[in-house]
XYZ file of C-alpha atoms in Angstrom:
539
model
C 0.075 0.088 0.000
C 2.876 2.338 0.628
C 3.804 2.071 -3.185
C 0.419 2.827 -4.511
C 0.869 5.454 -7.370
C -2.126 8.310 -7.246
C -2.273 11.829 -8.057
C 0.520 11.504 -10.839
C 0.083 12.922 -14.212
C -0.529 10.357 -17.195
C 1.816 10.894 -20.083
C 0.802 13.185 -22.661
C 1.173 11.054 -25.731
C -1.413 10.024 -28.435
C -2.457 13.481 -29.398
C -1.978 15.537 -32.504
C 0.577 18.324 -31.966
C -0.910 20.349 -34.802
C -4.294 20.603 -33.073
C -3.171 24.350 -32.180
C -6.098 26.912 -32.890
C -3.448 29.717 -33.558
C -1.276 27.696 -35.639
C -4.270 26.226 -37.847
C -5.964 29.619 -38.286
C -2.562 31.269 -39.305
C -1.654 28.566 -41.760
C -5.443 29.007 -43.561
C -4.926 32.631 -43.609
C -1.502 32.709 -44.953
C -2.407 30.785 -47.918
C -1.492 27.164 -46.968
C -4.679 25.545 -46.066
C -4.211 23.136 -48.703
C -1.494 21.595 -46.276
C -3.748 20.864 -43.439
C -4.005 17.247 -44.140
C -0.211 16.451 -44.223
C 0.173 18.865 -41.188
C -2.305 16.677 -39.229
C -0.445 13.383 -40.165
C 2.895 14.870 -39.147
C 1.009 16.386 -35.868
C -0.084 12.748 -35.064
C 3.251 11.244 -35.560
C 4.724 14.432 -33.516
C 2.561 13.534 -30.453
C 3.143 9.671 -30.552
C 5.053 7.627 -27.876
C 7.575 6.277 -30.677
C 8.499 9.959 -31.594
C 8.862 11.245 -28.050
C 11.213 8.120 -27.500
C 13.520 9.286 -30.674
C 13.702 12.636 -29.043
C 14.892 11.394 -25.507
C 17.374 8.678 -27.128
C 18.863 11.367 -29.508
C 19.540 13.458 -26.584
C 20.796 10.837 -24.247
C 23.149 9.731 -26.783
C 24.847 12.752 -28.230
C 27.203 12.515 -31.514
C 30.489 11.519 -31.301
C 33.294 12.642 -33.392
C 35.704 10.070 -35.193
C 38.662 11.854 -36.353
C 40.712 8.899 -37.679
C 39.856 5.425 -38.453
C 41.431 2.372 -36.874
C 44.491 2.340 -39.396
C 45.237 6.026 -38.469
C 43.635 7.383 -41.757
C 41.993 10.986 -41.347
C 38.238 10.522 -41.708
C 36.564 13.269 -39.757
C 33.160 11.666 -39.448
C 30.236 12.186 -36.715
C 28.554 9.105 -35.437
C 24.851 9.674 -34.448
C 22.375 7.443 -32.465
C 19.712 5.581 -34.661
C 17.145 7.982 -33.145
C 18.658 11.065 -34.804
C 18.332 9.424 -38.096
C 14.662 8.487 -37.575
C 14.039 12.048 -36.646
C 15.960 13.376 -39.865
C 14.305 10.785 -41.941
C 10.816 12.403 -41.087
C 11.927 15.943 -41.244
C 13.192 15.225 -45.014
C 10.522 13.150 -46.214
C 7.931 15.842 -45.078
C 9.937 18.650 -47.128
C 10.905 20.585 -44.037
C 14.345 21.085 -45.249
C 13.625 22.644 -48.674
C 10.303 21.665 -49.966
C 9.002 25.319 -50.996
C 11.986 25.795 -53.347
C 10.735 22.932 -55.715
C 7.188 24.138 -55.317
C 5.479 26.976 -57.271
C 2.247 26.592 -54.878
C 1.447 29.922 -53.142
C 1.664 29.170 -49.226
C 4.562 26.771 -49.870
C 6.808 28.642 -47.255
C 3.968 28.729 -44.594
C 3.323 25.087 -45.002
C 6.742 24.409 -44.470
C 7.059 26.476 -41.657
C 3.915 24.980 -39.749
C 5.483 21.488 -40.354
C 8.845 22.923 -38.805
C 6.949 24.152 -35.922
C 5.140 20.731 -35.244
C 8.038 18.737 -35.754
C 10.466 20.865 -33.608
C 8.208 20.063 -30.568
C 9.423 16.493 -30.777
C 13.158 17.389 -30.672
C 14.865 20.724 -31.295
C 18.400 19.892 -31.951
C 18.097 18.031 -35.398
C 16.288 21.190 -36.760
C 19.646 22.776 -37.327
C 20.871 21.065 -40.382
C 16.998 21.119 -41.677
C 17.097 24.730 -41.186
C 20.244 25.532 -42.817
C 19.578 23.260 -45.682
C 16.154 25.210 -46.253
C 17.934 28.601 -46.441
C 20.972 27.650 -48.336
C 19.191 27.467 -51.444
C 18.074 31.150 -51.427
C 22.038 31.919 -51.078
C 22.946 29.414 -53.945
C 20.529 31.144 -56.448
C 23.073 33.934 -56.514
C 24.973 31.731 -58.858
C 22.722 29.856 -61.597
C 25.256 26.981 -62.288
C 25.848 26.084 -58.700
C 22.002 26.476 -58.213
C 21.269 24.167 -61.039
C 23.837 21.413 -59.844
C 22.836 21.490 -56.059
C 19.228 22.474 -55.752
C 17.969 18.976 -56.997
C 19.939 17.282 -54.469
C 19.089 19.819 -51.723
C 15.533 19.682 -52.260
C 15.179 15.895 -52.611
C 12.905 14.397 -49.925
C 15.507 11.430 -49.509
C 17.503 11.314 -46.423
C 20.778 9.795 -47.296
C 23.402 9.997 -44.454
C 27.090 9.470 -45.066
C 30.106 11.231 -46.773
C 30.238 10.063 -50.352
C 30.509 12.159 -53.691
C 27.120 14.214 -54.095
C 26.332 12.986 -57.434
C 25.915 9.595 -56.380
C 23.577 10.579 -53.454
C 19.839 10.470 -53.282
C 19.886 13.728 -51.181
C 22.102 15.940 -49.467
C 22.125 18.630 -46.544
C 23.723 21.938 -46.189
C 25.462 23.854 -43.189
C 27.031 27.484 -42.856
C 30.253 28.537 -41.483
C 30.901 32.259 -40.485
C 32.021 32.579 -36.754
C 35.609 32.632 -36.141
C 37.301 32.769 -32.696
C 38.095 36.451 -32.910
C 34.931 37.587 -34.592
C 31.593 36.367 -33.244
C 28.888 38.262 -34.937
C 31.618 40.499 -36.591
C 31.886 38.171 -39.651
C 34.140 40.730 -41.360
C 36.603 40.129 -38.913
C 37.130 36.745 -40.243
C 40.839 35.639 -41.218
C 39.931 32.526 -43.212
C 41.564 33.295 -46.731
C 40.530 32.056 -50.183
C 43.095 31.896 -52.935
C 41.758 31.718 -56.321
C 43.275 28.614 -58.141
C 43.870 28.178 -62.025
C 40.800 25.882 -62.458
C 38.584 28.775 -61.363
C 38.001 27.214 -57.792
C 39.533 28.616 -54.400
C 41.525 27.041 -51.878
C 40.285 28.166 -48.374
C 42.719 28.070 -45.385
C 41.491 29.211 -42.005
C 39.136 28.178 -39.040
C 35.745 28.553 -37.987
C 34.875 28.557 -34.257
C 31.232 27.217 -34.550
C 30.331 25.059 -37.380
C 26.952 23.603 -36.596
C 26.109 20.175 -38.184
C 29.651 19.371 -39.599
C 28.188 16.099 -40.994
C 26.332 17.778 -43.768
C 27.257 17.283 -47.238
C 28.227 20.839 -48.166
C 28.584 24.313 -46.552
C 28.303 27.689 -47.154
C 31.474 29.525 -45.815
C 32.775 33.178 -45.798
C 36.377 33.850 -46.297
C 38.562 36.691 -47.304
C 39.313 36.728 -51.146
C 41.462 39.195 -53.201
C 38.466 41.055 -53.512
C 37.036 41.196 -49.984
C 34.892 39.017 -47.817
C 33.150 36.464 -50.021
C 30.819 33.550 -49.776
C 32.010 30.051 -50.782
C 30.414 26.615 -51.584
C 32.412 24.012 -49.726
C 31.816 20.146 -50.131
C 32.835 17.462 -47.862
C 33.671 15.241 -50.567
C 35.036 16.304 -53.827
C 33.768 15.136 -57.290
C 36.593 12.580 -57.600
C 35.738 11.232 -54.267
C 38.536 12.307 -52.022
C 37.639 14.039 -48.871
C 37.960 17.864 -48.839
C 40.533 19.350 -46.530
C 37.975 20.506 -43.780
C 39.222 18.935 -40.393
C 36.823 18.586 -37.361
C 38.779 19.511 -34.519
C 36.348 18.936 -31.948
C 32.737 18.849 -30.822
C 31.448 21.728 -28.666
C 30.251 20.446 -25.300
C 27.057 22.703 -25.450
C 24.487 23.456 -22.558
C 21.546 22.390 -24.912
C 21.022 21.354 -28.236
C 23.066 18.210 -27.415
C 21.554 15.878 -30.031
C 23.148 18.222 -32.749
C 26.956 18.281 -33.545
C 28.544 21.727 -33.506
C 32.247 21.572 -34.125
C 35.554 23.586 -34.339
C 36.758 23.315 -37.971
C 39.984 23.886 -39.771
C 40.685 24.289 -43.472
C 44.084 23.486 -44.900
C 43.513 24.391 -48.689
C 39.896 23.261 -48.828
C 38.628 23.639 -52.254
C 35.518 25.844 -52.537
C 33.514 27.381 -55.256
C 32.677 31.213 -55.256
C 28.959 32.166 -54.980
C 27.925 35.458 -56.141
C 30.865 37.951 -56.583
C 33.868 38.505 -54.739
C 33.532 41.125 -51.973
C 29.880 40.486 -51.794
C 29.889 37.635 -49.196
C 27.578 39.276 -46.508
C 25.151 40.246 -49.223
C 25.242 36.836 -50.915
C 24.718 35.155 -47.375
C 22.235 37.551 -46.046
C 19.233 35.815 -47.509
C 20.108 32.656 -45.853
C 20.557 34.272 -42.531
C 17.088 35.908 -43.063
C 15.547 32.272 -43.548
C 17.577 30.946 -40.604
C 16.208 33.841 -38.452
C 12.751 32.839 -39.421
C 13.489 29.630 -37.968
C 14.566 30.975 -34.771
C 11.457 32.695 -34.332
C 9.501 29.278 -35.257
C 11.607 27.015 -32.940
C 11.029 29.212 -30.220
C 7.567 29.518 -30.329
C 7.240 25.811 -30.920
C 9.207 25.607 -27.603
C 6.748 27.976 -25.990
C 3.769 25.732 -27.368
C 5.371 22.584 -26.045
C 6.042 24.017 -22.633
C 2.521 25.409 -22.047
C 0.674 22.302 -23.366
C 2.657 20.297 -20.765
C 1.934 22.957 -18.042
C -1.912 22.711 -18.857
C -1.796 18.762 -19.146
C -0.119 18.734 -15.792
C -2.544 21.257 -13.896
C -5.568 19.461 -15.458
C -4.575 15.909 -13.806
C -2.704 17.142 -10.604
C -4.680 18.057 -7.414
C -3.674 20.048 -4.431
C -5.263 21.284 -1.452
C -8.345 19.599 -2.587
C -8.583 20.832 -6.006
C -7.058 20.166 -9.302
C -4.426 22.872 -10.010
C -6.331 24.013 -13.072
C -9.128 25.099 -11.079
C -7.066 27.137 -8.547
C -7.498 30.894 -9.566
C -3.804 31.888 -9.361
C -2.492 28.830 -11.149
C -5.152 29.414 -13.846
C -3.869 33.112 -14.038
C -0.415 31.523 -14.776
C -1.431 29.406 -17.268
C -3.441 31.719 -19.255
C -0.610 34.267 -19.259
C 1.756 31.435 -20.562
C -1.035 30.698 -23.333
C -0.983 34.190 -24.268
C 2.572 34.613 -24.672
C 2.675 31.329 -26.680
C -0.320 32.402 -29.073
C 1.194 35.884 -29.663
C 4.561 34.218 -30.762
C 2.658 31.668 -33.067
C 0.506 34.394 -34.674
C 3.527 36.435 -35.157
C 5.408 33.420 -36.756
C 2.863 32.388 -39.147
C 2.450 36.311 -40.356
C 6.286 36.520 -40.893
C 6.005 33.017 -42.751
C 3.522 34.269 -45.123
C 5.507 37.509 -45.661
C 8.465 35.197 -46.487
C 6.249 33.325 -49.003
C 5.119 36.580 -50.793
C 8.613 38.362 -50.524
C 10.116 35.548 -52.259
C 7.483 35.571 -54.936
C 8.379 39.165 -55.566
C 5.998 41.434 -53.189
C 8.061 44.372 -52.531
C 5.615 45.383 -49.858
C 5.688 42.182 -48.083
C 9.317 42.214 -48.403
C 9.756 45.572 -46.697
C 7.606 44.335 -43.682
C 9.537 41.409 -43.367
C 13.022 43.276 -43.429
C 11.773 44.846 -40.139
C 9.288 42.597 -38.469
C 11.570 39.526 -38.968
C 14.349 41.315 -36.930
C 11.926 42.553 -34.419
C 10.191 38.808 -33.997
C 13.852 37.395 -33.762
C 14.501 39.688 -31.009
C 11.413 39.358 -28.840
C 10.121 36.019 -29.476
C 13.794 34.416 -28.935
C 14.052 36.380 -25.865
C 10.929 35.725 -24.308
C 11.324 31.943 -24.615
C 13.670 31.156 -21.826
C 11.659 33.113 -19.387
C 8.431 31.461 -20.571
C 10.091 27.748 -20.517
C 11.098 28.245 -16.959
C 7.723 29.328 -15.946
C 6.029 26.390 -17.527
C 8.492 23.871 -15.862
C 7.626 25.555 -12.647
C 3.949 24.536 -13.144
C 5.078 20.985 -12.807
C 6.684 21.642 -9.559
C 9.582 19.328 -8.938
C 8.461 16.684 -11.439
C 9.224 19.342 -14.051
C 12.783 19.449 -12.784
C 13.380 15.880 -13.443
C 14.870 14.808 -16.823
C 12.343 12.260 -17.448
C 9.703 15.337 -17.939
C 11.759 16.600 -20.748
C 11.174 20.077 -19.319
C 14.886 20.341 -18.590
C 15.749 19.697 -22.002
C 13.435 22.285 -23.133
C 14.807 24.581 -20.836
C 18.614 24.237 -21.992
C 17.264 24.536 -25.582
C 15.327 27.941 -24.777
C 18.434 30.339 -25.031
C 19.616 29.083 -28.339
C 17.722 30.660 -30.743
C 18.212 34.096 -28.991
C 22.041 33.519 -29.833
C 21.883 32.034 -33.176
C 21.966 34.091 -36.342
C 22.683 37.106 -34.127
C 22.183 37.705 -30.373
C 19.693 40.072 -28.936
C 21.934 43.145 -29.349
C 22.674 42.178 -32.829
C 19.051 41.774 -33.894
C 18.145 44.914 -32.042
C 20.639 46.871 -33.766
C 19.725 45.376 -37.041
C 16.009 47.213 -36.554
C 17.664 50.463 -36.174
C 19.739 49.745 -39.326
C 16.669 48.626 -41.226
C 14.808 51.932 -40.162
C 17.650 54.053 -40.894
C 18.549 52.750 -44.302
C 15.245 51.521 -45.874
C 12.610 54.044 -44.540
C 10.159 52.081 -46.611
C 10.104 49.244 -43.939
C 9.011 51.567 -41.113
C 6.122 52.562 -43.445
C 5.449 48.726 -44.061
C 5.493 48.064 -40.501
C 2.857 50.941 -39.566
C 0.813 50.082 -42.428
C 0.499 46.584 -41.042
C -0.256 47.723 -37.469
C -2.847 50.329 -38.868
C -4.946 47.557 -40.045
C -6.087 47.121 -36.377
C -6.421 51.057 -36.008
C -9.470 51.994 -33.914
C -10.446 48.406 -32.636
C -8.445 48.909 -29.252
C -7.921 52.178 -27.332
C -4.621 50.520 -25.751
C -3.400 49.291 -28.932
C -3.685 52.629 -30.622
C -2.059 54.509 -27.478
C 0.755 52.000 -27.528
C 1.437 52.626 -31.375
C 1.517 56.528 -30.982
C 4.087 55.942 -28.032
C 6.111 53.944 -30.424
C 5.807 56.594 -33.095
C 7.071 59.375 -30.487
C 9.912 57.009 -29.533
C 11.237 56.142 -32.991
C 10.867 60.216 -33.742
C 13.282 60.971 -30.951
C 16.836 60.580 -32.201
C 18.677 60.751 -28.820
C 20.329 57.664 -27.702
C 18.932 55.285 -30.306
C 21.472 52.751 -29.996
C 21.243 52.603 -26.168
C 17.386 52.456 -26.459
C 17.565 49.722 -29.331
C 16.307 46.653 -27.223
C 13.433 48.855 -25.840
C 12.517 49.877 -29.493
C 12.705 46.295 -30.735
C 10.629 45.146 -27.857
C 7.898 47.931 -28.206
C 8.003 47.117 -31.711
C 7.318 43.705 -31.283
C 4.543 43.973 -28.762
C 2.563 46.602 -30.884
C 2.897 44.331 -33.993
C 1.765 41.142 -31.918
C -1.118 43.310 -30.411
C -2.391 44.509 -33.871
C -2.385 40.860 -35.289
C -4.341 39.418 -32.139
C -6.854 42.322 -32.103
C -7.539 41.478 -35.795
C -7.122 37.837 -35.719
C -7.461 36.311 -32.637
C -10.813 35.525 -30.390
C -11.779 38.648 -28.325
C -10.646 37.141 -25.128
C -7.256 36.756 -26.134
C -6.773 40.131 -27.766
C -8.063 41.786 -24.661
C -5.939 39.886 -22.423
C -2.761 40.693 -24.307
C -3.376 44.450 -24.861
C -4.575 44.558 -20.800
C -1.261 42.954 -19.849
C 1.321 43.834 -22.633
C 0.213 47.275 -23.869
C -1.374 49.060 -21.148
C 0.821 48.318 -18.212
C -1.990 46.686 -16.080
C -0.185 43.354 -15.440
C 2.984 42.767 -13.486
C 6.381 41.877 -14.803
C 6.322 38.003 -14.051
C 4.041 35.352 -15.709
C 0.756 35.108 -13.719
C 0.099 38.443 -13.212
C -2.824 39.215 -15.437
C -5.389 41.833 -14.187
C -8.673 40.953 -13.033
C -11.822 40.937 -15.325
C -10.219 38.981 -18.194
C -11.836 35.709 -19.807
C -8.836 33.402 -18.595
C -11.023 30.333 -19.304
C -11.255 31.110 -22.994
C -7.276 31.660 -23.156
C -6.428 28.527 -21.182
C -8.794 26.370 -23.506
C -6.831 27.109 -26.591
C -3.808 25.633 -24.943
C -5.230 22.200 -23.905
C -4.448 19.360 -26.178
C-alpha cells in the first residue's frame, strides 16, 4: 500500500501536436490551408510515444566525433544514435528542409514553417541542419550554375546520410560556417582566406569557431578573397571522391542542443566554389540568414507551445489542497499568461512565414515588412522563450525539474535561438539599421499595425507612443532593445486584435500594452476571460 501510485499525471502522448488553434488559423489565413491534411498526419506522429522516444534517445546519446579510423587515416566523421536518423528521415521526407523551393504553390513557405513548428516540438536539435538546408538554397541562387547543380539534391525528399560524392547520393544537406574565434557576430573580422586557383575554384585556409552540423554534405562559408569578404560553397567530398581538407577539430560541449553536432573546424587548402561575386559575401549570404532567423522565431514559438501544453496537461490532472491545479485561480492566471505569450508568438510566426512566402515571390511591400518585422520577431520571441519555459517548468513543480519530464531539455534549449543568427543586441541594432537605411520598412510596419487601428484604444495608444519614441533621435543605440521590444508588442497586439478571439486580444492588450499586469507571468489583471485563453492551449 505504501507504493500505490495516485495523483500522478499520465503521459501526454497519442495527441495531434498540430491541433493548435493559433497555428491552424494562421496557416489557412496565410495561404497554406491546402497543407492541413499533411500537417495533421505529421502532428499525429509528433504526438506519438515513438516520436517522443526518438527525441529522448537522440539527446541521451549525443553525437561522437571520429577523427581517424583504426588504421590512422583521417576521416573526420560524426557518429549518431539511430534515433537521430529517424528524426531526420521524417523531417526530410516531409519536406521541412527545402520543399518550398521545388514548389510553385502559394503558401509553400507557410506550410513548411508549420511543419517545422510541429516537428520541432519532438526534438529541437535536429532542426539545425534542416533549417540551414532550407536557407542555403536562397544563397545558392546567386549563382545559376551552382544552383542548377545542387538544388535538385538539396530539395530531394530522401535522407541519405554519409560522406560520399554528392552526385551519387539521393539527397544532400547543407550547413553554414561564418563564426571565427576572434570575430563572433562580427563576420567581417574573419581571417579565413581564399586563394583563387587556375581552374576557377578557390583554396580556403583558416578556421571556424562554430560550425553547426558538420556532418552535412556541403557548406556555405565566408572567407577573405582578394576582392574582399566572399561567400563560398565547400563540399565535404570532392567530385573525384576524395575528402576535402575540412578538419573537424572537436565537437562543442554545449548547454543544450545536445543531439546536434557543433564543431570547430580548420581548412587546410580546402577546395571551394565562389557563390556570387568577390567582396559580396555578406550580401550573398544575407538571404540565408533571413531564413534561418525565421526558423529561430519558429523554433522559439514551438518551444513555448510545447511548454504551455505540458503545463496545462499537468494542471488538468494534478490535485493539491483539495482541487485540481487548473481550477485554482492563481494557477489559472499563470497558465493563461503562458498561453497568451505562446499564441502571440505563433500568430507572429505565421505572419512572418506568409510575408516570406510573398517576398520570395517578388512582393515588394511584403519584403519591406519582413525586413523589419523579422528582426523585431527574432529579438522578442527568442528573448521571451527562456522565461516562458522556466515558468512552464515550475508549473510541474519538482516533477518538471526531473529529466524524465523533458522540461529540463526544453529549458536548456530555450536560450539558443536568441543566440543563433545574431544575439539580442545584433537583432535590436539590425532593427535600427533597417529603419535608418530603408525607410520603406518602417512605413510597411506601421501600415500593418494600422490594419487594427480603432479596434482597441490600448493598442492605438501604444502605437502612438512607439511613433514618438522612434521620432526621438537621442540615444537610439542605447534604446535599441526597448525599441525592438515595443515594436514587437505593438505588432503582436495588432495581429491579435484583428485575428485572435476577443478574449485573447483583450488579455494581451491589458497585460502587454497598457501596463495593467506585473512583470512576472501569472500577473494578468482581473476582469479577463482566462478560461477562454487557457482552453486554446488544451491538447
